Amino acid sequence: MNRVLVSACCLLLSFTSMAEDRIISAGASVTELLIALDKQDDLVAVDVTSRYPAVAKLPVVGYHRQLSAEGLLSLAPDILIGSSEMGPQSTLDLLSQSGVDVMVLPTETTTENLLDTITLLGNKLDRKSQATQLISQLDRDITTLEENNLKIKHTKKMLFLLLNDKGTYTAAGSNTTAHSVMTLAGAANPAAELNSYQALSAEAFLAMAPDSILVSGRHWQKYQDIDTLIAAMPLLAETPAGRNKAIYVIDGSALIGGLGLNSIEQAKQLQGKLYPNLSTTLDLN
């Protein structure tokens, strides 16, 4: 009888050790990393920015900056993973006090930070081999982007603008994911001296004289075409970008939560559009 009991206990412990963590992901870039590391089956919810087919049927916990402790706890998570953008802090504190492992990933907008984050997640979630493979793939993509940039003879100036109903010209400075994507694509950001996002005066905007403008796809939906955008923001017509109608659209999810996998993909596509003569050396699939 004791032998049977011991066997049953060992079996129970075996199943317990095999049980996977219940994970909530807060942020598009975090969710795409978890999918790439083959952890999508352990996700029990995602935030509203995580719009991927692999997690389309999961509960949505809202916006990653405005998380509700009550809503998250109702899902009985073991781990909440997000970037330093997730919050508020009071929610994170309450989750920690309730026994939830809150993992806050760094959001530095560098390729080095992205690779370090993948290593961190791989170690944390027992996905070391997947992390190694993913890092190897990204290394190749990043190296190709950097090598192509060395071949560019005339660097184009590109400005990322936040489109809003106020009609202001708000540009992305150096401490932003948008800046990193543009730089990886081989463009020069004339707003690089700014810190984060900052509204520009008409004089400052015109002085930057961008050759092209980059906008988020979510904001672009309001305008749909370049002429409509220029009509709403007439100063664009006085820049090289406006005169040449050089307006490019980027997937907005690639700009959330620091540099992510989609950020690298968007940089690859953007480089191919800005410098078509380099596109033969880029794998854009």
mmCIF file of N, CA and C in Angstrom, residues 146-269:
data_model
loop_
_atom_site.group_PDB
_atom_site.id
_atom_site.type_symbol
_atom_site.label_atom_id
_atom_site.label_comp_id
_atom_site.label_asym_id
_atom_site.label_seq_id
_atom_site.Cartn_x
_atom_site.Cartn_y
_atom_site.Cartn_z
ATOM 1 N N GLU A 146 23.196 46.364 -41.786
ATOM 2 C CA GLU A 146 24.368 47.208 -41.529
ATOM 3 C C GLU A 146 25.334 47.206 -42.715
ATOM 4 N N GLU A 147 25.506 46.062 -43.334
ATOM 5 C CA GLU A 147 26.391 45.983 -44.504
ATOM 6 C C GLU A 147 25.817 46.770 -45.676
ATOM 7 N N ASN A 148 24.506 46.698 -45.850
ATOM 8 C CA ASN A 148 23.863 47.465 -46.910
ATOM 9 C C ASN A 148 24.003 48.968 -46.673
ATOM 10 N N ASN A 149 23.902 49.383 -45.409
ATOM 11 C CA ASN A 149 24.029 50.807 -45.096
ATOM 12 C C ASN A 149 25.394 51.361 -45.489
ATOM 13 N N LEU A 150 26.411 50.510 -45.422
ATOM 14 C CA LEU A 150 27.751 50.946 -45.802
ATOM 15 C C LEU A 150 27.860 51.207 -47.306
ATOM 16 N N LYS A 151 26.938 50.643 -48.080
ATOM 17 C CA LYS A 151 26.961 50.810 -49.537
ATOM 18 C C LYS A 151 26.201 52.055 -49.997
ATOM 19 N N ILE A 152 25.456 52.683 -49.084
ATOM 20 C CA ILE A 152 24.635 53.834 -49.459
ATOM 21 C C ILE A 152 25.520 55.058 -49.695
ATOM 22 N N LYS A 153 25.390 55.657 -50.864
ATOM 23 C CA LYS A 153 26.221 56.811 -51.213
ATOM 24 C C LYS A 153 25.582 58.119 -50.773
ATOM 25 N N HIS A 154 24.279 58.218 -50.854
ATOM 26 C CA HIS A 154 23.575 59.446 -50.469
ATOM 27 C C HIS A 154 22.471 59.092 -49.476
ATOM 28 N N THR A 155 22.754 59.312 -48.203
ATOM 29 C CA THR A 155 21.794 58.972 -47.152
ATOM 30 C C THR A 155 20.591 59.909 -47.202
ATOM 31 N N LYS A 156 19.413 59.342 -47.122
ATOM 32 C CA LYS A 156 18.183 60.129 -47.161
ATOM 33 C C LYS A 156 17.736 60.493 -45.742
ATOM 34 N N LYS A 157 17.203 61.695 -45.605
ATOM 35 C CA LYS A 157 16.678 62.146 -44.321
ATOM 36 C C LYS A 157 15.220 61.706 -44.191
ATOM 37 N N MET A 158 14.931 61.041 -43.094
ATOM 38 C CA MET A 158 13.564 60.564 -42.851
ATOM 39 C C MET A 158 13.101 61.018 -41.471
ATOM 40 N N LEU A 159 11.876 61.519 -41.417
ATOM 41 C CA LEU A 159 11.293 62.002 -40.170
ATOM 42 C C LEU A 159 10.060 61.179 -39.844
ATOM 43 N N PHE A 160 10.003 60.647 -38.619
ATOM 44 C CA PHE A 160 8.794 59.951 -38.180
ATOM 45 C C PHE A 160 7.869 60.948 -37.510
ATOM 46 N N LEU A 161 6.620 61.021 -38.004
ATOM 47 C CA LEU A 161 5.644 61.945 -37.450
ATOM 48 C C LEU A 161 4.487 61.193 -36.800
ATOM 49 N N LEU A 162 4.090 61.687 -35.630
ATOM 50 C CA LEU A 162 2.858 61.214 -35.006
ATOM 51 C C LEU A 162 1.701 62.020 -35.582
ATOM 52 N N LEU A 163 0.767 61.356 -36.187
ATOM 53 C CA LEU A 163 -0.386 62.047 -36.763
ATOM 54 C C LEU A 163 -1.498 62.099 -35.721
ATOM 55 N N ASN A 164 -2.035 63.283 -35.492
ATOM 56 C CA ASN A 164 -3.113 63.424 -34.513
ATOM 57 C C ASN A 164 -4.107 64.476 -34.986
ATOM 58 N N ASP A 165 -5.169 64.619 -34.225
ATOM 59 C CA ASP A 165 -6.239 65.552 -34.598
ATOM 60 C C ASP A 165 -5.894 67.009 -34.289
ATOM 61 N N LYS A 166 -4.793 67.235 -33.586
ATOM 62 C CA LYS A 166 -4.438 68.593 -33.186
ATOM 63 C C LYS A 166 -3.684 69.344 -34.282
ATOM 64 N N GLY A 167 -3.273 68.626 -35.308
ATOM 65 C CA GLY A 167 -2.562 69.277 -36.398
ATOM 66 C C GLY A 167 -1.139 69.658 -36.061
ATOM 67 N N THR A 168 -0.592 69.105 -34.972
ATOM 68 C CA THR A 168 0.786 69.412 -34.596
ATOM 69 C C THR A 168 1.748 68.486 -35.325
ATOM 70 N N TYR A 169 2.982 68.932 -35.412
ATOM 71 C CA TYR A 169 4.023 68.155 -36.080
ATOM 72 C C TYR A 169 4.928 67.590 -34.984
ATOM 73 N N THR A 170 4.594 66.389 -34.526
ATOM 74 C CA THR A 170 5.337 65.748 -33.444
ATOM 75 C C THR A 170 6.251 64.694 -34.025
ATOM 76 N N ALA A 171 7.549 64.857 -33.783
ATOM 77 C CA ALA A 171 8.552 63.986 -34.397
ATOM 78 C C ALA A 171 9.202 63.071 -33.370
ATOM 79 N N ALA A 172 9.731 61.959 -33.846
ATOM 80 C CA ALA A 172 10.428 60.992 -32.994
ATOM 81 C C ALA A 172 11.900 61.364 -32.907
ATOM 82 N N GLY A 173 12.377 61.541 -31.685
ATOM 83 C CA GLY A 173 13.788 61.826 -31.465
ATOM 84 C C GLY A 173 14.603 60.549 -31.347
ATOM 85 N N SER A 174 15.816 60.689 -30.818
ATOM 86 C CA SER A 174 16.762 59.576 -30.825
ATOM 87 C C SER A 174 16.392 58.456 -29.867
ATOM 88 N N ASN A 175 15.726 58.763 -28.763
ATOM 89 C CA ASN A 175 15.413 57.737 -27.773
ATOM 90 C C ASN A 175 14.057 57.092 -28.050
ATOM 91 N N THR A 176 13.872 56.637 -29.275
ATOM 92 C CA THR A 176 12.605 56.024 -29.681
ATOM 93 C C THR A 176 12.872 54.820 -30.584
ATOM 94 N N THR A 177 11.913 53.905 -30.601
ATOM 95 C CA THR A 177 12.030 52.757 -31.500
ATOM 96 C C THR A 177 11.964 53.203 -32.954
ATOM 97 N N ALA A 178 11.164 54.230 -33.230
ATOM 98 C CA ALA A 178 11.067 54.733 -34.605
ATOM 99 C C ALA A 178 12.431 55.184 -35.110
ATOM 100 N N HIS A 179 13.177 55.876 -34.264
ATOM 101 C CA HIS A 179 14.525 56.325 -34.655
ATOM 102 C C HIS A 179 15.415 55.127 -34.975
ATOM 103 N N SER A 180 15.357 54.089 -34.143
ATOM 104 C CA SER A 180 16.192 52.909 -34.370
ATOM 105 C C SER A 180 15.832 52.211 -35.673
ATOM 106 N N VAL A 181 14.538 52.105 -35.970
ATOM 107 C CA VAL A 181 14.103 51.468 -37.214
ATOM 108 C C VAL A 181 14.606 52.255 -38.414
ATOM 109 N N MET A 182 14.455 53.578 -38.374
ATOM 110 C CA MET A 182 14.911 54.408 -39.496
ATOM 111 C C MET A 182 16.420 54.307 -39.677
ATOM 112 N N THR A 183 17.156 54.298 -38.579
ATOM 113 C CA THR A 183 18.608 54.199 -38.646
ATOM 114 C C THR A 183 19.041 52.855 -39.211
ATOM 115 N N LEU A 184 18.405 51.782 -38.750
ATOM 116 C CA LEU A 184 18.709 50.452 -39.280
ATOM 117 C C LEU A 184 18.432 50.378 -40.775
ATOM 118 N N ALA A 185 17.417 51.121 -41.224
ATOM 119 C CA ALA A 185 17.051 51.120 -42.643
ATOM 120 C C ALA A 185 17.993 51.983 -43.482
ATOM 121 N N GLY A 186 18.906 52.685 -42.832
ATOM 122 C CA GLY A 186 19.872 53.493 -43.572
ATOM 123 C C GLY A 186 19.489 54.943 -43.742
ATOM 124 N N ALA A 187 18.467 55.396 -43.018
ATOM 125 C CA ALA A 187 18.036 56.793 -43.102
ATOM 126 C C ALA A 187 18.668 57.609 -41.974
ATOM 127 N N ALA A 188 18.764 58.910 -42.204
ATOM 128 C CA ALA A 188 19.234 59.830 -41.170
ATOM 129 C C ALA A 188 18.030 60.565 -40.593
ATOM 130 N N ASN A 189 17.935 60.582 -39.287
ATOM 131 C CA ASN A 189 16.818 61.239 -38.616
ATOM 132 C C ASN A 189 17.179 62.683 -38.292
ATOM 133 N N PRO A 190 16.589 63.675 -38.982
ATOM 134 C CA PRO A 190 16.923 65.072 -38.708
ATOM 135 C C PRO A 190 16.464 65.546 -37.333
ATOM 136 N N ALA A 191 15.649 64.718 -36.650
ATOM 137 C CA ALA A 191 15.191 65.067 -35.299
ATOM 138 C C ALA A 191 15.971 64.307 -34.232
ATOM 139 N N ALA A 192 17.112 63.761 -34.605
ATOM 140 C CA ALA A 192 17.877 62.909 -33.691
ATOM 141 C C ALA A 192 18.325 63.634 -32.433
ATOM 142 N N GLU A 193 18.454 64.955 -32.487
ATOM 143 C CA GLU A 193 18.890 65.698 -31.312
ATOM 144 C C GLU A 193 17.786 65.832 -30.270
ATOM 145 N N LEU A 194 16.560 65.525 -30.645
ATOM 146 C CA LEU A 194 15.453 65.595 -29.701
ATOM 147 C C LEU A 194 15.450 64.359 -28.812
ATOM 148 N N ASN A 195 14.878 64.492 -27.622
ATOM 149 C CA ASN A 195 14.747 63.363 -26.718
ATOM 150 C C ASN A 195 13.317 62.855 -26.775
ATOM 151 N N SER A 196 13.165 61.615 -27.200
ATOM 152 C CA SER A 196 11.849 61.004 -27.322
ATOM 153 C C SER A 196 11.000 61.752 -28.356
ATOM 154 N N TYR A 197 9.684 61.869 -28.100
ATOM 155 C CA TYR A 197 8.786 62.536 -29.037
ATOM 156 C C TYR A 197 8.599 63.992 -28.620
ATOM 157 N N GLN A 198 8.642 64.879 -29.605
ATOM 158 C CA GLN A 198 8.533 66.308 -29.287
ATOM 159 C C GLN A 198 7.823 67.046 -30.414
ATOM 160 N N ALA A 199 6.925 67.952 -30.015
ATOM 161 C CA ALA A 199 6.227 68.781 -30.997
ATOM 162 C C ALA A 199 7.199 69.809 -31.571
ATOM 163 N N LEU A 200 7.096 70.015 -32.888
ATOM 164 C CA LEU A 200 7.988 70.949 -33.576
ATOM 165 C C LEU A 200 7.249 72.230 -33.939
ATOM 166 N N SER A 201 7.972 73.324 -33.903
ATOM 167 C CA SER A 201 7.419 74.559 -34.451
ATOM 168 C C SER A 201 7.452 74.452 -35.963
ATOM 169 N N ALA A 202 6.706 75.298 -36.643
ATOM 170 C CA ALA A 202 6.703 75.294 -38.112
ATOM 171 C C ALA A 202 8.103 75.539 -38.643
ATOM 172 N N GLU A 203 8.827 76.456 -38.011
ATOM 173 C CA GLU A 203 10.179 76.790 -38.464
ATOM 174 C C GLU A 203 11.125 75.594 -38.310
ATOM 175 N N ALA A 204 11.028 74.925 -37.146
ATOM 176 C CA ALA A 204 11.907 73.775 -36.906
ATOM 177 C C ALA A 204 11.596 72.637 -37.864
ATOM 178 N N PHE A 205 10.313 72.411 -38.112
ATOM 179 C CA PHE A 205 9.913 71.340 -39.026
ATOM 180 C C PHE A 205 10.435 71.597 -40.429
ATOM 181 N N LEU A 206 10.258 72.806 -40.931
ATOM 182 C CA LEU A 206 10.712 73.125 -42.288
ATOM 183 C C LEU A 206 12.234 73.097 -42.388
ATOM 184 N N ALA A 207 12.908 73.489 -41.313
ATOM 185 C CA ALA A 207 14.373 73.496 -41.334
ATOM 186 C C ALA A 207 14.943 72.083 -41.437
ATOM 187 N N MET A 208 14.215 71.111 -40.947
ATOM 188 C CA MET A 208 14.689 69.724 -41.026
ATOM 189 C C MET A 208 14.637 69.179 -42.447
ATOM 190 N N ALA A 209 13.790 69.741 -43.284
ATOM 191 C CA ALA A 209 13.717 69.413 -44.713
ATOM 192 C C ALA A 209 13.824 67.916 -44.983
ATOM 193 N N PRO A 210 12.925 67.101 -44.424
ATOM 194 C CA PRO A 210 13.027 65.652 -44.629
ATOM 195 C C PRO A 210 12.800 65.250 -46.084
ATOM 196 N N ASP A 211 13.579 64.275 -46.523
ATOM 197 C CA ASP A 211 13.382 63.717 -47.864
ATOM 198 C C ASP A 211 12.181 62.787 -47.896
ATOM 199 N N SER A 212 11.843 62.232 -46.736
ATOM 200 C CA SER A 212 10.704 61.325 -46.646
ATOM 201 C C SER A 212 10.112 61.401 -45.242
ATOM 202 N N ILE A 213 8.862 60.994 -45.147
ATOM 203 C CA ILE A 213 8.135 60.990 -43.879
ATOM 204 C C ILE A 213 7.680 59.567 -43.591
ATOM 205 N N LEU A 214 7.816 59.148 -42.333
ATOM 206 C CA LEU A 214 7.353 57.834 -41.900
ATOM 207 C C LEU A 214 6.211 58.029 -40.908
ATOM 208 N N VAL A 215 5.120 57.281 -41.091
ATOM 209 C CA VAL A 215 3.968 57.385 -40.197
ATOM 210 C C VAL A 215 3.502 55.987 -39.798
ATOM 211 N N SER A 216 2.799 55.919 -38.683
ATOM 212 C CA SER A 216 2.257 54.649 -38.210
ATOM 213 C C SER A 216 1.033 54.248 -39.020
ATOM 214 N N GLY A 217 0.914 52.957 -39.289
ATOM 215 C CA GLY A 217 -0.225 52.458 -40.057
ATOM 216 C C GLY A 217 -1.557 52.745 -39.396
ATOM 217 N N ARG A 218 -1.598 52.696 -38.075
ATOM 218 C CA ARG A 218 -2.849 52.955 -37.351
ATOM 219 C C ARG A 218 -3.308 54.394 -37.573
ATOM 220 N N HIS A 219 -2.372 55.333 -37.555
ATOM 221 C CA HIS A 219 -2.727 56.732 -37.782
ATOM 222 C C HIS A 219 -3.015 57.009 -39.258
ATOM 223 N N TRP A 220 -2.348 56.262 -40.118
ATOM 224 C CA TRP A 220 -2.516 56.452 -41.560
ATOM 225 C C TRP A 220 -3.934 56.117 -42.012
ATOM 226 N N GLN A 221 -4.602 55.226 -41.286
ATOM 227 C CA GLN A 221 -5.949 54.798 -41.665
ATOM 228 C C GLN A 221 -6.908 55.981 -41.794
ATOM 229 N N LYS A 222 -6.665 57.034 -41.051
ATOM 230 C CA LYS A 222 -7.553 58.196 -41.095
ATOM 231 C C LYS A 222 -7.441 58.935 -42.426
ATOM 232 N N TYR A 223 -6.262 58.869 -43.063
ATOM 233 C CA TYR A 223 -6.015 59.663 -44.273
ATOM 234 C C TYR A 223 -6.080 58.832 -45.548
ATOM 235 N N GLN A 224 -5.455 57.657 -45.533
ATOM 236 C CA GLN A 224 -5.508 56.701 -46.636
ATOM 237 C C GLN A 224 -4.698 57.088 -47.865
ATOM 238 N N ASP A 225 -4.548 58.384 -48.127
ATOM 239 C CA ASP A 225 -3.737 58.767 -49.292
ATOM 240 C C ASP A 225 -2.935 60.028 -48.963
ATOM 241 N N ILE A 226 -1.878 60.234 -49.734
ATOM 242 C CA ILE A 226 -0.919 61.307 -49.457
ATOM 243 C C ILE A 226 -1.540 62.690 -49.632
ATOM 244 N N ASP A 227 -2.358 62.867 -50.639
ATOM 245 C CA ASP A 227 -2.968 64.183 -50.879
ATOM 246 C C ASP A 227 -3.846 64.611 -49.704
ATOM 247 N N THR A 228 -4.590 63.667 -49.147
ATOM 248 C CA THR A 228 -5.441 63.976 -47.996
ATOM 249 C C THR A 228 -4.591 64.369 -46.793
ATOM 250 N N LEU A 229 -3.482 63.665 -46.602
ATOM 251 C CA LEU A 229 -2.585 63.987 -45.492
ATOM 252 C C LEU A 229 -1.985 65.373 -45.660
ATOM 253 N N ILE A 230 -1.527 65.694 -46.860
ATOM 254 C CA ILE A 230 -0.917 67.005 -47.106
ATOM 255 C C ILE A 230 -1.946 68.118 -46.931
ATOM 256 N N ALA A 231 -3.187 67.856 -47.310
ATOM 257 C CA ALA A 231 -4.236 68.858 -47.122
ATOM 258 C C ALA A 231 -4.459 69.136 -45.639
ATOM 259 N N ALA A 232 -4.332 68.079 -44.809
ATOM 260 C CA ALA A 232 -4.518 68.234 -43.369
ATOM 261 C C ALA A 232 -3.291 68.846 -42.693
ATOM 262 N N MET A 233 -2.117 68.603 -43.285
ATOM 263 C CA MET A 233 -0.866 69.125 -42.719
ATOM 264 C C MET A 233 -0.112 69.859 -43.826
ATOM 265 N N PRO A 234 -0.553 71.072 -44.168
ATOM 266 C CA PRO A 234 -0.060 71.769 -45.351
ATOM 267 C C PRO A 234 1.436 72.063 -45.372
ATOM 268 N N LEU A 235 2.085 72.098 -44.211
ATOM 269 C CA LEU A 235 3.531 72.345 -44.208
ATOM 270 C C LEU A 235 4.301 71.234 -44.927
ATOM 271 N N LEU A 236 3.693 70.056 -44.994
ATOM 272 C CA LEU A 236 4.349 68.943 -45.685
ATOM 273 C C LEU A 236 4.661 69.297 -47.136
ATOM 274 N N ALA A 237 3.783 70.077 -47.745
ATOM 275 C CA ALA A 237 3.962 70.438 -49.156
ATOM 276 C C ALA A 237 5.206 71.275 -49.386
ATOM 277 N N GLU A 238 5.743 71.873 -48.312
ATOM 278 C CA GLU A 238 6.918 72.728 -48.439
ATOM 279 C C GLU A 238 8.217 71.993 -48.137
ATOM 280 N N THR A 239 8.135 70.676 -47.989
ATOM 281 C CA THR A 239 9.333 69.860 -47.745
ATOM 282 C C THR A 239 9.605 68.980 -48.957
ATOM 283 N N PRO A 240 10.852 68.517 -49.110
ATOM 284 C CA PRO A 240 11.133 67.561 -50.192
ATOM 285 C C PRO A 240 10.236 66.323 -50.125
ATOM 286 N N ALA A 241 9.939 65.877 -48.918
ATOM 287 C CA ALA A 241 9.080 64.696 -48.770
ATOM 288 C C ALA A 241 7.691 64.951 -49.325
ATOM 289 N N GLY A 242 7.127 66.114 -49.017
ATOM 290 C CA GLY A 242 5.797 66.445 -49.506
ATOM 291 C C GLY A 242 5.776 66.668 -51.002
ATOM 292 N N ARG A 243 6.787 67.369 -51.505
ATOM 293 C CA ARG A 243 6.820 67.644 -52.953
ATOM 294 C C ARG A 243 6.955 66.368 -53.773
ATOM 295 N N ASN A 244 7.703 65.412 -53.233
ATOM 296 C CA ASN A 244 7.901 64.147 -53.945
ATOM 297 C C ASN A 244 6.916 63.064 -53.499
ATOM 298 N N LYS A 245 6.012 63.451 -52.583
ATOM 299 C CA LYS A 245 5.033 62.510 -52.029
ATOM 300 C C LYS A 245 5.701 61.242 -51.514
ATOM 301 N N ALA A 246 6.816 61.461 -50.815
ATOM 302 C CA ALA A 246 7.582 60.342 -50.249
ATOM 303 C C ALA A 246 7.135 60.088 -48.814
ATOM 304 N N ILE A 247 5.964 59.487 -48.687
ATOM 305 C CA ILE A 247 5.392 59.161 -47.390
ATOM 306 C C ILE A 247 5.355 57.639 -47.262
ATOM 307 N N TYR A 248 5.934 57.126 -46.199
ATOM 308 C CA TYR A 248 5.980 55.684 -45.989
ATOM 309 C C TYR A 248 5.209 55.326 -44.721
ATOM 310 N N VAL A 249 4.635 54.129 -44.722
ATOM 311 C CA VAL A 249 3.814 53.668 -43.605
ATOM 312 C C VAL A 249 4.486 52.463 -42.943
ATOM 313 N N ILE A 250 4.509 52.487 -41.616
ATOM 314 C CA ILE A 250 5.115 51.392 -40.855
ATOM 315 C C ILE A 250 4.056 50.767 -39.952
ATOM 316 N N ASP A 251 4.152 49.489 -39.737
ATOM 317 C CA ASP A 251 3.259 48.786 -38.814
ATOM 318 C C ASP A 251 3.486 49.344 -37.412
ATOM 319 N N GLY A 252 2.467 49.960 -36.837
ATOM 320 C CA GLY A 252 2.614 50.603 -35.539
ATOM 321 C C GLY A 252 2.993 49.661 -34.417
ATOM 322 N N SER A 253 2.629 48.370 -34.529
ATOM 323 C CA SER A 253 2.977 47.425 -33.474
ATOM 324 C C SER A 253 4.481 47.227 -33.361
ATOM 325 N N ALA A 254 5.215 47.569 -34.408
ATOM 326 C CA ALA A 254 6.669 47.438 -34.397
ATOM 327 C C ALA A 254 7.339 48.500 -33.539
ATOM 328 N N LEU A 255 6.561 49.472 -33.072
ATOM 329 C CA LEU A 255 7.108 50.579 -32.292
ATOM 330 C C LEU A 255 6.735 50.490 -30.819
ATOM 331 N N ILE A 256 6.052 49.421 -30.420
ATOM 332 C CA ILE A 256 5.556 49.292 -29.042
ATOM 333 C C ILE A 256 6.469 48.399 -28.221
ATOM 334 N N GLY A 257 6.905 48.904 -27.072
ATOM 335 C CA GLY A 257 7.674 48.077 -26.142
ATOM 336 C C GLY A 257 9.119 47.873 -26.519
ATOM 337 N N GLY A 258 9.714 48.853 -27.173
ATOM 338 C CA GLY A 258 11.114 48.729 -27.557
ATOM 339 C C GLY A 258 11.303 48.002 -28.875
ATOM 340 N N LEU A 259 12.549 47.829 -29.257
ATOM 341 C CA LEU A 259 12.870 47.169 -30.518
ATOM 342 C C LEU A 259 12.503 45.689 -30.434
ATOM 343 N N GLY A 260 11.729 45.214 -31.409
ATOM 344 C CA GLY A 260 11.297 43.821 -31.417
ATOM 345 C C GLY A 260 11.538 43.161 -32.759
ATOM 346 N N LEU A 261 11.033 41.947 -32.904
ATOM 347 C CA LEU A 261 11.218 41.206 -34.156
ATOM 348 C C LEU A 261 10.594 41.945 -35.331
ATOM 349 N N ASN A 262 9.399 42.472 -35.131
ATOM 350 C CA ASN A 262 8.726 43.194 -36.212
ATOM 351 C C ASN A 262 9.450 44.493 -36.548
ATOM 352 N N SER A 263 10.118 45.075 -35.570
ATOM 353 C CA SER A 263 10.900 46.287 -35.829
ATOM 354 C C SER A 263 12.002 46.001 -36.845
ATOM 355 N N ILE A 264 12.666 44.862 -36.678
ATOM 356 C CA ILE A 264 13.727 44.476 -37.615
ATOM 357 C C ILE A 264 13.132 44.210 -38.994
ATOM 358 N N GLU A 265 11.977 43.541 -39.029
ATOM 359 C CA GLU A 265 11.314 43.259 -40.306
ATOM 360 C C GLU A 265 10.908 44.550 -41.007
ATOM 361 N N GLN A 266 10.387 45.500 -40.242
ATOM 362 C CA GLN A 266 9.992 46.780 -40.821
ATOM 363 C C GLN A 266 11.202 47.545 -41.339
ATOM 364 N N ALA A 267 12.321 47.453 -40.648
ATOM 365 C CA ALA A 267 13.555 48.103 -41.104
ATOM 366 C C ALA A 267 14.030 47.504 -42.421
ATOM 367 N N LYS A 268 13.914 46.194 -42.558
ATOM 368 C CA LYS A 268 14.288 45.522 -43.800
ATOM 369 C C LYS A 268 13.430 46.008 -44.966
ATOM 370 N N GLN A 269 12.122 46.065 -44.739
ATOM 371 C CA GLN A 269 11.219 46.504 -45.802
ATOM 372 C C GLN A 269 11.453 47.973 -46.151
#
